[in-house]
Amino acid sequence: MTIILPFSGGVTAYLSIILDWYRTTPYFCPLCKGKTHRHGKYLRTVYSQDECFIIPIFRRRCPNCRVTFSFIPSFIKPYARFLNSYRFALFQRHVVDGISIRQTPSYSSAHGMHSVSTCTFRRWLKRFKKIAPEVSKHLTTRLLELRPGLSIPKGLPDIAFVLNAGQVLNLIVQSLLPEEPLHSYGVFDMLNLLLPGNLLV
Ligand SMILES: [Zn+2]
């Protein structure tokens, strides 16, 4: 089972503290509330706009439920190879700045870096479009909880709405709740900590 681990410090900070966290932080099984055991790690290669990182993903196991938990840091979506910040920048370039689908990936990566293929980017867009209405509902609810009476634009919720409303929510969280730990997360990191597992962006 994948658990998104709230982590606001970025990859370098993650690499420096995660082993300590794993060794010293107890984790109780979310299914039976029992103790879990350390269960090793695996390595993942992930890409930002201009760097490639190999990060360890640590695991724990519940002996009662026989379930293994993998802790994915919140700066990356489970199974994704590109950091949330990179994916967010890509969607922004295409949807907001109007760069073509074909040009967006190369436009968004440093020269010589591994960039997403046009085909993959198309697939991302297709999926995002599909989940945008549901994600928008969650976003709208959260925005109105924090700012009752906020005027939410009408019309068909789409990717542009999610990108825009996600940034507004991020700003509101920062300004309203400076103590709120979500304040230093990127937009997609924050959304993925709030959204149900089938709607991760
Ligand atoms: Zn359990």
Coordinates of C-alpha atoms and ligand atoms in Angstrom, one line a residue:
M1 CA 0.0 0.0 0.0
T2 CA 1.3 3.4 -0.9
I3 CA 1.4 6.1 1.7
I4 CA 2.1 9.7 0.7
L5 CA 4.6 11.0 3.2
P6 CA 4.1 14.8 3.8
F7 CA 7.5 16.2 3.0
S8 CA 8.0 19.9 2.2
G9 CA 11.8 20.1 1.9
G10 CA 12.5 18.9 -1.6
V11 CA 14.7 16.1 -2.8
T12 CA 18.0 17.1 -1.3
A13 CA 16.5 17.6 2.1
Y14 CA 14.7 14.2 1.8
L15 CA 17.9 12.4 0.9
S16 CA 19.6 13.9 4.0
I17 CA 17.0 13.1 6.6
I18 CA 14.9 10.2 5.4
L19 CA 17.1 7.4 6.8
D20 CA 16.9 8.9 10.2
W21 CA 13.2 9.3 9.9
Y22 CA 12.8 5.7 8.9
R23 CA 14.9 4.4 11.8
T24 CA 13.4 6.6 14.5
T25 CA 9.7 7.2 13.6
P26 CA 7.3 4.5 14.7
Y27 CA 4.4 3.9 12.3
F28 CA 1.2 2.2 13.3
C29 CA -0.8 0.2 10.8
P30 CA -3.7 2.3 9.4
L31 CA -5.7 -0.9 9.0
C32 CA -5.4 -2.6 12.5
K33 CA -3.5 0.1 14.5
G34 CA -0.8 -2.5 15.3
K35 CA 2.9 -2.0 15.3
T36 CA 4.7 -2.2 11.9
H37 CA 8.2 -3.5 11.2
R38 CA 10.9 -2.0 9.1
H39 CA 10.8 -3.7 5.7
G40 CA 13.7 -2.3 3.7
K41 CA 13.7 0.0 0.8
Y42 CA 13.8 0.2 -3.0
L43 CA 15.4 2.8 -5.2
R44 CA 13.5 5.1 -7.6
T45 CA 15.0 7.3 -10.3
V46 CA 13.1 10.6 -10.5
Y47 CA 13.6 13.7 -12.7
S48 CA 13.2 17.4 -12.2
Q49 CA 13.6 19.9 -14.9
D50 CA 17.3 19.9 -14.7
E51 CA 18.4 17.0 -12.4
C52 CA 18.1 13.3 -12.0
F53 CA 18.0 11.8 -8.6
I54 CA 18.0 8.3 -7.2
I55 CA 15.9 8.3 -4.1
P56 CA 15.2 5.5 -1.6
I57 CA 11.6 4.6 -0.9
F58 CA 11.3 3.0 2.5
R59 CA 8.9 0.4 3.5
R60 CA 7.3 -1.0 6.6
R61 CA 5.2 -4.1 7.0
C62 CA 2.3 -5.0 9.3
P63 CA 2.7 -8.6 10.4
N64 CA -1.0 -8.9 11.4
C65 CA -2.5 -7.7 8.1
R66 CA 0.5 -8.9 6.0
V67 CA 0.5 -5.6 4.2
T68 CA 3.6 -3.7 3.1
F69 CA 3.5 0.1 3.2
S70 CA 5.7 2.2 0.9
F71 CA 6.3 5.8 1.9
I72 CA 6.4 8.0 -1.2
P73 CA 7.5 11.6 -0.4
S74 CA 4.8 14.1 -1.3
F75 CA 7.0 15.8 -4.0
I76 CA 6.3 12.9 -6.3
K77 CA 3.1 11.1 -7.3
P78 CA 3.1 7.4 -6.7
Y79 CA 4.6 5.6 -9.8
A80 CA 5.5 8.9 -11.4
R81 CA 9.1 9.4 -12.6
F82 CA 8.9 13.2 -12.8
L83 CA 8.7 15.5 -9.8
N84 CA 5.3 17.2 -9.1
S85 CA 7.0 20.6 -9.7
Y86 CA 8.1 19.5 -13.2
R87 CA 4.7 18.1 -14.1
F88 CA 3.0 21.2 -12.8
A89 CA 5.3 23.4 -14.9
L90 CA 4.5 21.4 -18.0
F91 CA 0.8 21.7 -17.6
Q92 CA 1.2 25.4 -16.9
R93 CA 3.3 25.9 -20.1
H94 CA 0.7 24.1 -22.2
V95 CA -2.6 25.1 -20.7
V96 CA -1.9 28.6 -19.5
D97 CA 1.0 29.8 -21.7
G98 CA -0.5 28.1 -24.8
I99 CA 2.7 26.2 -25.8
S100 CA 1.9 23.3 -28.2
I101 CA 1.8 19.8 -26.9
R102 CA 4.7 18.9 -29.1
Q103 CA 6.9 21.8 -27.9
T104 CA 6.0 21.8 -24.2
P105 CA 8.3 18.9 -23.0
S106 CA 11.5 20.1 -24.7
Y107 CA 10.6 23.7 -23.8
S108 CA 10.4 22.7 -20.1
S109 CA 13.6 20.6 -19.7
A110 CA 17.2 21.7 -19.5
H111 CA 19.2 20.9 -22.5
G112 CA 20.4 17.2 -22.5
M113 CA 18.0 16.3 -19.7
H114 CA 15.6 13.4 -19.8
S115 CA 12.3 14.9 -20.7
V116 CA 8.9 13.4 -21.0
S117 CA 7.8 12.2 -24.5
T118 CA 5.1 14.0 -26.4
C119 CA 3.1 10.8 -26.3
T120 CA 3.3 10.6 -22.5
F121 CA 2.5 14.2 -22.1
R122 CA -0.6 13.6 -24.2
R123 CA -1.6 10.7 -21.9
W124 CA -1.1 13.0 -18.9
L125 CA -3.3 15.6 -20.4
K126 CA -6.0 13.1 -21.2
R127 CA -6.1 11.7 -17.7
F128 CA -6.0 15.2 -16.1
K129 CA -8.9 16.3 -18.3
K130 CA -10.9 13.2 -17.2
I131 CA -10.4 13.8 -13.4
A132 CA -10.5 17.6 -13.6
P133 CA -14.3 17.9 -12.8
E134 CA -14.0 15.7 -9.7
V135 CA -10.8 17.4 -8.6
S136 CA -12.5 20.8 -9.1
K137 CA -15.3 19.7 -6.7
H138 CA -12.8 18.9 -4.0
L139 CA -11.0 22.1 -4.6
T140 CA -14.1 24.2 -4.6
T141 CA -15.3 22.6 -1.3
R142 CA -11.9 23.3 0.4
L143 CA -11.7 26.9 -1.0
L144 CA -15.2 27.7 0.3
E145 CA -14.4 26.1 3.7
L146 CA -11.4 28.5 4.0
R147 CA -13.0 31.5 2.3
P148 CA -16.8 31.3 2.6
G149 CA -18.4 33.6 0.0
L150 CA -15.4 33.4 -2.4
S151 CA -16.5 33.8 -5.9
I152 CA -15.8 30.7 -7.9
P153 CA -15.8 31.0 -11.7
K154 CA -18.7 29.2 -13.3
G155 CA -18.4 27.1 -16.4
L156 CA -17.1 23.6 -17.1
P157 CA -14.3 22.8 -14.7
D158 CA -11.2 21.8 -16.6
I159 CA -7.5 21.6 -16.3
A160 CA -7.1 25.4 -16.3
F161 CA -9.6 25.6 -13.4
V162 CA -7.6 23.1 -11.4
L163 CA -4.3 24.8 -12.0
N164 CA -5.7 28.2 -11.1
A165 CA -7.8 27.1 -8.1
G166 CA -4.9 25.0 -6.9
Q167 CA -2.7 28.0 -6.8
V168 CA -5.3 30.1 -5.1
L169 CA -5.8 27.4 -2.5
N170 CA -2.1 27.3 -2.0
L171 CA -1.9 31.1 -1.5
I172 CA -4.9 31.1 0.9
V173 CA -3.4 28.3 3.0
Q174 CA -0.2 30.2 3.2
S175 CA -1.8 33.5 4.1
L176 CA -4.5 32.2 6.4
L177 CA -2.7 29.5 8.2
P178 CA 1.0 30.3 8.5
E179 CA 1.3 27.4 11.0
E180 CA -0.4 25.0 8.7
P181 CA 2.3 22.5 7.6
L182 CA 1.0 22.5 4.0
H183 CA 2.1 26.1 3.5
S184 CA 5.5 25.2 2.1
Y185 CA 4.3 22.5 -0.3
G186 CA 4.1 22.9 -4.1
V187 CA 0.6 23.1 -5.6
F188 CA 0.5 19.4 -6.8
D189 CA 2.2 18.2 -3.5
M190 CA -0.5 20.0 -1.5
L191 CA -3.4 18.7 -3.7
N192 CA -2.2 15.1 -3.5
L193 CA -2.1 15.3 0.3
L194 CA -5.8 16.5 0.2
L195 CA -7.3 14.5 -2.6
P196 CA -8.5 10.9 -2.5
G197 CA -6.1 8.3 -4.0
N198 CA -8.0 7.9 -7.3
L199 CA -7.8 11.6 -8.1
L200 CA -4.1 12.4 -7.5
V201 CA -2.8 15.0 -9.9
Ligands
ZN1 ZN -2.2 -4.1 10.3

